[in-house]
mmCIF file of C-alpha atoms in Angstrom:
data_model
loop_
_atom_site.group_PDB
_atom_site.id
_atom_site.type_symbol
_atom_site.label_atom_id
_atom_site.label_comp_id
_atom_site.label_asym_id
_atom_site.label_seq_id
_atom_site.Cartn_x
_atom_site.Cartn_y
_atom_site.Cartn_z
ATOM 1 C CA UNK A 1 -27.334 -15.555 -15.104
ATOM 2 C CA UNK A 2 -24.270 -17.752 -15.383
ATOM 3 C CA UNK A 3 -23.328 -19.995 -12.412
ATOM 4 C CA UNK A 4 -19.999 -19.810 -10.961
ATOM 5 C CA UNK A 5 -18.686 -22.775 -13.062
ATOM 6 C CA UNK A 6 -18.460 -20.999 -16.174
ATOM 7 C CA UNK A 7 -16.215 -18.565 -14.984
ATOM 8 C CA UNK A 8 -14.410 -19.987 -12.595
ATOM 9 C CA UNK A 9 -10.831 -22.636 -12.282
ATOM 10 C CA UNK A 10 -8.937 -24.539 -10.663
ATOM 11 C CA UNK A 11 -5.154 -23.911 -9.732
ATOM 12 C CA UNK A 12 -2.466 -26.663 -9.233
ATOM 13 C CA UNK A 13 1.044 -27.040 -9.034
ATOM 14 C CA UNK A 14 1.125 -26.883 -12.824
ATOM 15 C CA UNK A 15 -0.865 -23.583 -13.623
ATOM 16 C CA UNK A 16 -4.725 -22.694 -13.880
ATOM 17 C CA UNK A 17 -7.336 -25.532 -14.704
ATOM 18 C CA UNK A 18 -9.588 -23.897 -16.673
ATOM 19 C CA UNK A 19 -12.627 -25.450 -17.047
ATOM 20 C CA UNK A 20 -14.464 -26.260 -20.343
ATOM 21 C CA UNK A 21 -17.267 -23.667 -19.718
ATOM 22 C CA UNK A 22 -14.502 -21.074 -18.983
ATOM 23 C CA UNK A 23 -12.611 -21.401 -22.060
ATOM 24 C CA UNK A 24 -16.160 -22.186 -24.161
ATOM 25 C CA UNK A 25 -17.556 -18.696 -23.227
ATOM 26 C CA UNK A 26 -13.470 -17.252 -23.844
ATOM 27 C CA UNK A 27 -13.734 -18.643 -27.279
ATOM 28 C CA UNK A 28 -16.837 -17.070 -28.467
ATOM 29 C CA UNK A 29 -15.461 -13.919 -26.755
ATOM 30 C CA UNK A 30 -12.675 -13.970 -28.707
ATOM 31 C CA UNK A 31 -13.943 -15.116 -31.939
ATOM 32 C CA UNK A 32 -18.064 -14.572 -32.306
ATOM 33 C CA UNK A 33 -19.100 -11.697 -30.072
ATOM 34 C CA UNK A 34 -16.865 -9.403 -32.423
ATOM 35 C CA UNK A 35 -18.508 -10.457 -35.639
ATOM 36 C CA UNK A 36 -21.929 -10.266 -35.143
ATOM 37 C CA UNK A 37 -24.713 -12.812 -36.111
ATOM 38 C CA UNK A 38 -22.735 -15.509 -36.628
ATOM 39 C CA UNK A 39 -22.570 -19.209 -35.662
ATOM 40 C CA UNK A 40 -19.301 -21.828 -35.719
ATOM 41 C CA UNK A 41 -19.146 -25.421 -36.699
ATOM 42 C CA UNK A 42 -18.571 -27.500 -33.989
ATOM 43 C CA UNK A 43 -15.843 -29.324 -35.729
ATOM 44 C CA UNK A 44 -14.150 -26.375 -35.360
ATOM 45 C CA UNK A 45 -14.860 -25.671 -31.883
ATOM 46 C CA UNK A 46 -13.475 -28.944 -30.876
ATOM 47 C CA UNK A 47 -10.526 -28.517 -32.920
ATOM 48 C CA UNK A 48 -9.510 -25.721 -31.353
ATOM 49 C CA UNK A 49 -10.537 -25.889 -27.739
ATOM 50 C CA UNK A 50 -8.374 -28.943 -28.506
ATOM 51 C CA UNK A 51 -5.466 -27.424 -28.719
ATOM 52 C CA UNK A 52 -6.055 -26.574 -24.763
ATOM 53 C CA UNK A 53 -6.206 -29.914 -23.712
ATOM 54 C CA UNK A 54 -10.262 -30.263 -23.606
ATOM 55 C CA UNK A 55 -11.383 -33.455 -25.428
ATOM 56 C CA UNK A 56 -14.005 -33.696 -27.540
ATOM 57 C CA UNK A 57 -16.691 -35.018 -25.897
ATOM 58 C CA UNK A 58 -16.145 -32.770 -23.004
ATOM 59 C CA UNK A 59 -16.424 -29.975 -25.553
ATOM 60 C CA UNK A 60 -19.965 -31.862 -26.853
ATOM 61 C CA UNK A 61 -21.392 -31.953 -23.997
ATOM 62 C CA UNK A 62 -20.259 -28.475 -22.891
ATOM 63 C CA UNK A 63 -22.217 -27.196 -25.340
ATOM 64 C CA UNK A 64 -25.070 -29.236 -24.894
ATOM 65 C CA UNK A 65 -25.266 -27.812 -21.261
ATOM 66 C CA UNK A 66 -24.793 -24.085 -22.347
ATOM 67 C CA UNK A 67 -27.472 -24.557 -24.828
ATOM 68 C CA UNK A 68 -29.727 -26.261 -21.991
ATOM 69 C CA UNK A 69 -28.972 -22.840 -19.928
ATOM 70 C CA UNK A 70 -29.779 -20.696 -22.689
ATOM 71 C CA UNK A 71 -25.983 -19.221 -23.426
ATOM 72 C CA UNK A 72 -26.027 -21.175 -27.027
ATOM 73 C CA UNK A 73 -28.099 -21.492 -29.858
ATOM 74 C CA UNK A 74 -28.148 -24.746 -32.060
ATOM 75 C CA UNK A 75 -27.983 -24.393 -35.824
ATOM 76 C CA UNK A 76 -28.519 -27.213 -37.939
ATOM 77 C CA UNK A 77 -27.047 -26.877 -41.925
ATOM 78 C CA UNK A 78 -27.342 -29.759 -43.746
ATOM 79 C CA UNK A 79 -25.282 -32.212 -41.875
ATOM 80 C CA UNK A 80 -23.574 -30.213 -39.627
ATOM 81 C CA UNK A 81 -24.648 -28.322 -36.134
ATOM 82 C CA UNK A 82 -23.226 -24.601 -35.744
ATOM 83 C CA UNK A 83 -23.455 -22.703 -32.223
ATOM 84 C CA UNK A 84 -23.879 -19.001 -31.930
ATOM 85 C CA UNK A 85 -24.631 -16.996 -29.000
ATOM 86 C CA UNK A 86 -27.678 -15.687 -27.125
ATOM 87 C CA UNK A 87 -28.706 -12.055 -25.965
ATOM 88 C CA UNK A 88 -27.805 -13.358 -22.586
ATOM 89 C CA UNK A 89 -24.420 -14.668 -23.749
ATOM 90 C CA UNK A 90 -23.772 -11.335 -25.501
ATOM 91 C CA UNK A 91 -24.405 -9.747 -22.518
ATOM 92 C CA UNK A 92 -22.267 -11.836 -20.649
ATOM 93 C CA UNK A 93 -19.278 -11.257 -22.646
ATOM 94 C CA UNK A 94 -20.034 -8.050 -23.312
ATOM 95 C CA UNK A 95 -19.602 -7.592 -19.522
ATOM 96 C CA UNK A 96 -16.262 -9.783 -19.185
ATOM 97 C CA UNK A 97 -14.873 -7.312 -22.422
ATOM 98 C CA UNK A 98 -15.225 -4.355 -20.172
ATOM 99 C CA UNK A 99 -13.477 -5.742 -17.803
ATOM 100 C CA UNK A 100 -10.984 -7.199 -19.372
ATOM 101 C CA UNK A 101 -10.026 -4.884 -22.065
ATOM 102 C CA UNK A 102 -11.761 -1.353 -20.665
ATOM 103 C CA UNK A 103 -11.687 -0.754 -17.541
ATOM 104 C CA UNK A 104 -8.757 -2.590 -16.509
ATOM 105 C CA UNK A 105 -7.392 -4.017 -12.752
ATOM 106 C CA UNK A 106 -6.048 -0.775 -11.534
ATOM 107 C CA UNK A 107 -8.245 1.425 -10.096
ATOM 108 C CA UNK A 108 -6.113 4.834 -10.285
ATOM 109 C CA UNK A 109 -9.478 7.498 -10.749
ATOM 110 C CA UNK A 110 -11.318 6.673 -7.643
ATOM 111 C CA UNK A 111 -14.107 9.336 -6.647
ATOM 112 C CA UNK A 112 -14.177 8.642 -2.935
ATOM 113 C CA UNK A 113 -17.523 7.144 -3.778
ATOM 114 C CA UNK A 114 -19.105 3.523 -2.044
ATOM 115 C CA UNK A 115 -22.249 1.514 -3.234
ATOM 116 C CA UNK A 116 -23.861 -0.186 -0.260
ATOM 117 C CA UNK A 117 -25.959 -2.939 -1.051
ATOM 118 C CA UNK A 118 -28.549 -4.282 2.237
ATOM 119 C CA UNK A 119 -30.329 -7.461 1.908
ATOM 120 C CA UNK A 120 -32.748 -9.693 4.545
ATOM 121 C CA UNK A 121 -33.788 -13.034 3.107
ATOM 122 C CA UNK A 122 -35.596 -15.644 3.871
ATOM 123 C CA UNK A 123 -34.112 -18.691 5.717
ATOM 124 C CA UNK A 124 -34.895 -21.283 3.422
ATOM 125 C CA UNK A 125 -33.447 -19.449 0.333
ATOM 126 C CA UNK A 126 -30.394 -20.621 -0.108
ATOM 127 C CA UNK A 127 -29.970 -20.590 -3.733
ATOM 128 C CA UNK A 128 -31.211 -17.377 -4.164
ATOM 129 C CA UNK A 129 -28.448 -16.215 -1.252
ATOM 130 C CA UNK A 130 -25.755 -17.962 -3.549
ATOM 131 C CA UNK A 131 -26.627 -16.194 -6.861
ATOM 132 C CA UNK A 132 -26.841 -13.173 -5.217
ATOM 133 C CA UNK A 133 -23.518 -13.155 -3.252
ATOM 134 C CA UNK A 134 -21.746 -15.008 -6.618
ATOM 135 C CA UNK A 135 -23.278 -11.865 -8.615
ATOM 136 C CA UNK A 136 -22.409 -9.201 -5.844
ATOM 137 C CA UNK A 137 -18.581 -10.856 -5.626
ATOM 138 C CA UNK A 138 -18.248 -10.271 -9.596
ATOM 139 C CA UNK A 139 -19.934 -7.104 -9.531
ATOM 140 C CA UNK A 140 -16.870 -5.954 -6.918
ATOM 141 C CA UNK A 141 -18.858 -6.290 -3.502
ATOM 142 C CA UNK A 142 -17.438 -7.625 -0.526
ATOM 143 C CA UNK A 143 -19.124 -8.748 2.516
ATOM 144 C CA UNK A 144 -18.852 -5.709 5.306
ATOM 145 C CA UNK A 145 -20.979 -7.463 7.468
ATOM 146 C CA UNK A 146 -23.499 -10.976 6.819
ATOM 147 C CA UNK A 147 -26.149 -8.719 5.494
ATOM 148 C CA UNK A 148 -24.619 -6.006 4.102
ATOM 149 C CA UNK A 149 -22.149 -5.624 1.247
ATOM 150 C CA UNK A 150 -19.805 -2.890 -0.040
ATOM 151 C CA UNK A 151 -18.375 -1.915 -3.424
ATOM 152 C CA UNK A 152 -16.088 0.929 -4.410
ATOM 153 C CA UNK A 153 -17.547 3.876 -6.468
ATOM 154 C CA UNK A 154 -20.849 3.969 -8.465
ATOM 155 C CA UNK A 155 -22.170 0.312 -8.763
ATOM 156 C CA UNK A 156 -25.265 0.018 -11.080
ATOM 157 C CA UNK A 157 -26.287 -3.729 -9.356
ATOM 158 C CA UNK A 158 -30.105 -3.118 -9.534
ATOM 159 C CA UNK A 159 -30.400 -5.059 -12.901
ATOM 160 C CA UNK A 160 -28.490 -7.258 -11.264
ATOM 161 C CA UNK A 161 -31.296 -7.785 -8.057
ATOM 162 C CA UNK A 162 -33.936 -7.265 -10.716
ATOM 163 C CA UNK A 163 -32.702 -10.095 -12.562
ATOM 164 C CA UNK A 164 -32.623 -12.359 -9.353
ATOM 165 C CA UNK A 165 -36.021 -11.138 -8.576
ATOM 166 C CA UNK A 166 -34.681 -10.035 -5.017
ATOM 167 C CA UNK A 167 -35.926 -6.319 -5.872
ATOM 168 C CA UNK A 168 -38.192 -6.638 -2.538
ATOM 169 C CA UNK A 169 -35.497 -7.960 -0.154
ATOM 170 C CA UNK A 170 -32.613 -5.344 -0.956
ATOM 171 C CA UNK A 171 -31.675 -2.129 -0.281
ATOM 172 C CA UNK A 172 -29.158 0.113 -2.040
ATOM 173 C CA UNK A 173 -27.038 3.036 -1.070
ATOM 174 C CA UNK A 174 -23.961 5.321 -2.546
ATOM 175 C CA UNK A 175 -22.061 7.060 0.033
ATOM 176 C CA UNK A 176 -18.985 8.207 1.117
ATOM 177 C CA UNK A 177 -16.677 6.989 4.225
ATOM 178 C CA UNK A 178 -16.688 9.142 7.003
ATOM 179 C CA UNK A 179 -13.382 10.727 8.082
ATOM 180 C CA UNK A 180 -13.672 8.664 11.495
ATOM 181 C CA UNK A 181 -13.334 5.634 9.120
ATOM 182 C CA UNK A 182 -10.246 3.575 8.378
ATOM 183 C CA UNK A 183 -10.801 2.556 4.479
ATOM 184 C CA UNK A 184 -7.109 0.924 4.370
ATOM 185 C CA UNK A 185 -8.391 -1.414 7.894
ATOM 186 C CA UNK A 186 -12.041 -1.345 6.337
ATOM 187 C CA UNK A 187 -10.610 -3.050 3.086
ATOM 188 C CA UNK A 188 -8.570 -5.483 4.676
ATOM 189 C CA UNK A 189 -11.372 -6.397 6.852
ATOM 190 C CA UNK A 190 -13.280 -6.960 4.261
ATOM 191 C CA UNK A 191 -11.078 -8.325 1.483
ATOM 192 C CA UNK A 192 -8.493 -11.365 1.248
ATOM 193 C CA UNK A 193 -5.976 -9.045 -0.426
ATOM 194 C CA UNK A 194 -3.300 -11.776 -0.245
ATOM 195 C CA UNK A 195 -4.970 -13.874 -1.801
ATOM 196 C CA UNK A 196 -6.019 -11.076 -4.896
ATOM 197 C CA UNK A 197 -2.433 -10.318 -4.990
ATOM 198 C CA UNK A 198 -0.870 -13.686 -4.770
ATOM 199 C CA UNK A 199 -3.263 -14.578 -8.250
ATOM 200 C CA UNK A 200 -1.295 -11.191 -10.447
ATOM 201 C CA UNK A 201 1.741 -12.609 -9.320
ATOM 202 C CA UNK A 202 1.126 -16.288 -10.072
ATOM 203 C CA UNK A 203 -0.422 -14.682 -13.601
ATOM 204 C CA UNK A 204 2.670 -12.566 -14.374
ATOM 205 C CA UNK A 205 5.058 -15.132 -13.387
ATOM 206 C CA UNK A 206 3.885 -17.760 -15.807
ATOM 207 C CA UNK A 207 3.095 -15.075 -18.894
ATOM 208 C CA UNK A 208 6.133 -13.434 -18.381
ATOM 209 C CA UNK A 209 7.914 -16.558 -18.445
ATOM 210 C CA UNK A 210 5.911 -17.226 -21.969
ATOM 211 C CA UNK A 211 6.988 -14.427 -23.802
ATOM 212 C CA UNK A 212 10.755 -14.569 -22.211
ATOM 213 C CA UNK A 213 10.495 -18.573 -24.001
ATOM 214 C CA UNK A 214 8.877 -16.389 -27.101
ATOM 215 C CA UNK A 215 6.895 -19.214 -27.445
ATOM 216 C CA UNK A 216 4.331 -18.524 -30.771
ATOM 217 C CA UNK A 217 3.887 -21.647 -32.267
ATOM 218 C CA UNK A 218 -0.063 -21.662 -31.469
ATOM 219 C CA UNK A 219 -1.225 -17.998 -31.123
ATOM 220 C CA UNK A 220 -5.139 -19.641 -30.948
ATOM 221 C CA UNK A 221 -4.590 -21.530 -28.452
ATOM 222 C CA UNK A 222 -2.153 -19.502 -26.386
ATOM 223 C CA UNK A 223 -4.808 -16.129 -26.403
ATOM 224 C CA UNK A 224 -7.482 -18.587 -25.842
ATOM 225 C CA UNK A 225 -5.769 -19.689 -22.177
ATOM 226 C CA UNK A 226 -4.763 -15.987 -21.684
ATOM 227 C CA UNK A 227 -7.728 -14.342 -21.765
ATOM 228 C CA UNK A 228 -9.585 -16.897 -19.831
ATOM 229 C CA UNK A 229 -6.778 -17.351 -17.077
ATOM 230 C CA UNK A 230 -7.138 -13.162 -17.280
ATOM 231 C CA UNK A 231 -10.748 -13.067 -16.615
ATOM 232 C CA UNK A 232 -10.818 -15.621 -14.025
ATOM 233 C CA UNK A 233 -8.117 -13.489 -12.001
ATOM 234 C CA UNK A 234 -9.382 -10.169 -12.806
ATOM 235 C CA UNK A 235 -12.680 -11.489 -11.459
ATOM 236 C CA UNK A 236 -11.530 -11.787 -7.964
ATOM 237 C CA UNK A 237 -10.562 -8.394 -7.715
ATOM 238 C CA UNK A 238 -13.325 -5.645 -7.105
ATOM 239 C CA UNK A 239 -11.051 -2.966 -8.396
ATOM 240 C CA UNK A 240 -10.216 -1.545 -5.119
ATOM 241 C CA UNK A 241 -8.405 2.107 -5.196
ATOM 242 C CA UNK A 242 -4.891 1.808 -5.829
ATOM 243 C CA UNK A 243 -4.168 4.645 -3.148
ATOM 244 C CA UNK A 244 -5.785 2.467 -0.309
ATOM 245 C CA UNK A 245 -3.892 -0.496 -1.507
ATOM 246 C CA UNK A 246 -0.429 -1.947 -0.449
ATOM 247 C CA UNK A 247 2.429 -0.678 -1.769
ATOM 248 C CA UNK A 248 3.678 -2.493 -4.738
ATOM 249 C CA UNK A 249 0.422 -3.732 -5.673
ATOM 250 C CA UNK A 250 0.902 -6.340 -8.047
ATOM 251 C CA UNK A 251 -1.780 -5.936 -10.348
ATOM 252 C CA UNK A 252 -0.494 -3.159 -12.370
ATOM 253 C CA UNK A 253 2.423 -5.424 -13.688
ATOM 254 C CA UNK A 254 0.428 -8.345 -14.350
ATOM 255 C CA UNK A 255 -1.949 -6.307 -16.511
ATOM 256 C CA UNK A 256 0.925 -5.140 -18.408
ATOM 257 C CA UNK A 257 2.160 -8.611 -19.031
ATOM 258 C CA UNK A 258 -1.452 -9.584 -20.188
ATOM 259 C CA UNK A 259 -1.482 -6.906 -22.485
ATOM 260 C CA UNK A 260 1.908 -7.632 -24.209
ATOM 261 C CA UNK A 261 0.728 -10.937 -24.432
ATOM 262 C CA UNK A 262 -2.290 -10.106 -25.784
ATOM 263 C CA UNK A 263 -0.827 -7.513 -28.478
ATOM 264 C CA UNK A 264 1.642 -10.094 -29.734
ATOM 265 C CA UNK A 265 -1.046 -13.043 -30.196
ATOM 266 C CA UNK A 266 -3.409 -10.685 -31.740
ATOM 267 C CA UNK A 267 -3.104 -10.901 -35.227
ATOM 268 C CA UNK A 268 -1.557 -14.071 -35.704
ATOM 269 C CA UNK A 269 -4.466 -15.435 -33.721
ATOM 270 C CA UNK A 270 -7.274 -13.819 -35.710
ATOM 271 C CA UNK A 271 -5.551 -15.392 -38.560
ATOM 272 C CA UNK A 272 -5.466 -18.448 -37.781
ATOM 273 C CA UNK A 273 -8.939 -18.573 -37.077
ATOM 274 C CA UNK A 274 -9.551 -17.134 -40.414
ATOM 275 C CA UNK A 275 -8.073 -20.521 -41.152
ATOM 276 C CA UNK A 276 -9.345 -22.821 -39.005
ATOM 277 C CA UNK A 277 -12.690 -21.729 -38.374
ATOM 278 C CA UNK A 278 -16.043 -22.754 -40.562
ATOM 279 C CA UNK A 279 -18.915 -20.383 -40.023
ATOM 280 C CA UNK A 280 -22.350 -19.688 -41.151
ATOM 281 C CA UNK A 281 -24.357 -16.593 -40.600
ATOM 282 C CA UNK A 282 -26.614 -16.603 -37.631
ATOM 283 C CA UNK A 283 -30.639 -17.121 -38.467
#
């Protein structure tokens, strides 16, 4: 499982603060999880995570941490240390992918469907509450009562309780809304759509403003902020059905923007890691 501060940052007045984890896992995404068994110098890892205004020894000891929580794996050649990822990394990104470049953040071929997820625990569990309501809120739940969580369409979350070892203490359902049911007031009940919407426009205002300054100079680093700005926003948004949403939802044009962004970066990114990058196959 990866805890909240992986994925998650921090706005201010100046843009997203994306922390070190974020753009770590965002990275590997971009540069490992593609190629296979492989592993990357750290040298290089600081140089370019550099080039995002993280320091070096905040990238060191990022690592360090991510290979204390089992996302890394340490590779020693010679006199140098090369990271490379973990099943549960690969799974990780291979999640954020989907999301990201798959299923996208508008929600156009709705079924009707809902996944209803019941849980009852213990008092004294508090962390185990957390993980699960961090890992329902990325899976796309929201909270339609204390106990008792909704999701649109076909959810597959038991891995997800399985994982958490919470298979006992929850209960899951797919259903559909009853006519006598409001799913516009339901969602805004249930939802902070302002604040899902106000993130796509914050997003497309500063990319758009990017390419319109057809700034290129550092494709690396500028995909490397994109994508993990992209995931972070997409990730507060459970995909909701755009025919339930507001009018003018601003998420189609902010994927749009990401996407332009993305296609232009693309090769001039991979590249430049070509370039930059020293690698060693994974053991």
């Amino acid at each position: 499982m990866v805890d909240d501060d992986i994925l998650d940052s921090q706005d201010t007045s100046e843009g997203p603060q994306q922390r070190p984890q974020s753009l770590m896992l965002a990275f590997f995404g971009n540069h490992v999880l593609e190629e296979g068994d492989l592993c990357v110098y750290s040298g290089s890892i600081i140089e370019v995570l550099g080039r995002v205004g993280i320091g070096e020894q905040a990238v060191r000891s990022t690592l360090t941490r991510m290979v204390n929580r089992g996302l890394l794996r340490r590779q020693r050649e010679g006199r140098k240390m090369f990271f490379g990822l973990t099943p549960q990394a690969t799974r990780v990104l291979q999640d954020g992918r989907a999301r990201v470049w798959q299923q996208g953040a508008v929600n156009d071929d709705w079924d009707g469907s809902w996944t209803l997820l019941g849980f009852s625990l213990p008092e004294s569990w508090k962390r185990q509450r957390h993980d699960l309501r961090s890992r329902l809120s990325w899976s796309g739940f929201g909270a339609l009562y204390s106990g008792l969580w909704i999701a649109p369409g076909h959810v597959d979350v038991a891995g997800v309780v399985s994982e958490l070892g919470l298979a006992d203490h929850v209960k899951i359902f797919h259903a559909q809304a009853d006519q006598a049911t409001d799913i516009e007031l339901m969602i805004r009940d249930t939802w902070d759509l302002e604040s899902i919407a106000a993130r796509y426009v914050t997003f497309d205002k500063r990319w758009t403003a990017h390419l319109d300054a057809g700034a290129g100079e550092d494709p690396i680093g500028t995909r490397l902020r994109l994508v993990s700005e992209w995931l972070s926003t997409i990730r507060t948004d459970p995909r909701l059905p755009a025919r339930h949403l507001p009018p003018e939802w601003p998420a189609r044009p902010a994927q749009e923007t990401f996407r332009r962004v993305a296609e232009h970066t693309a090769r001039p990114a991979q590249l430049m890691a070509h370039d930059l990058l020293e690698t060693t196959s994974l053991r």
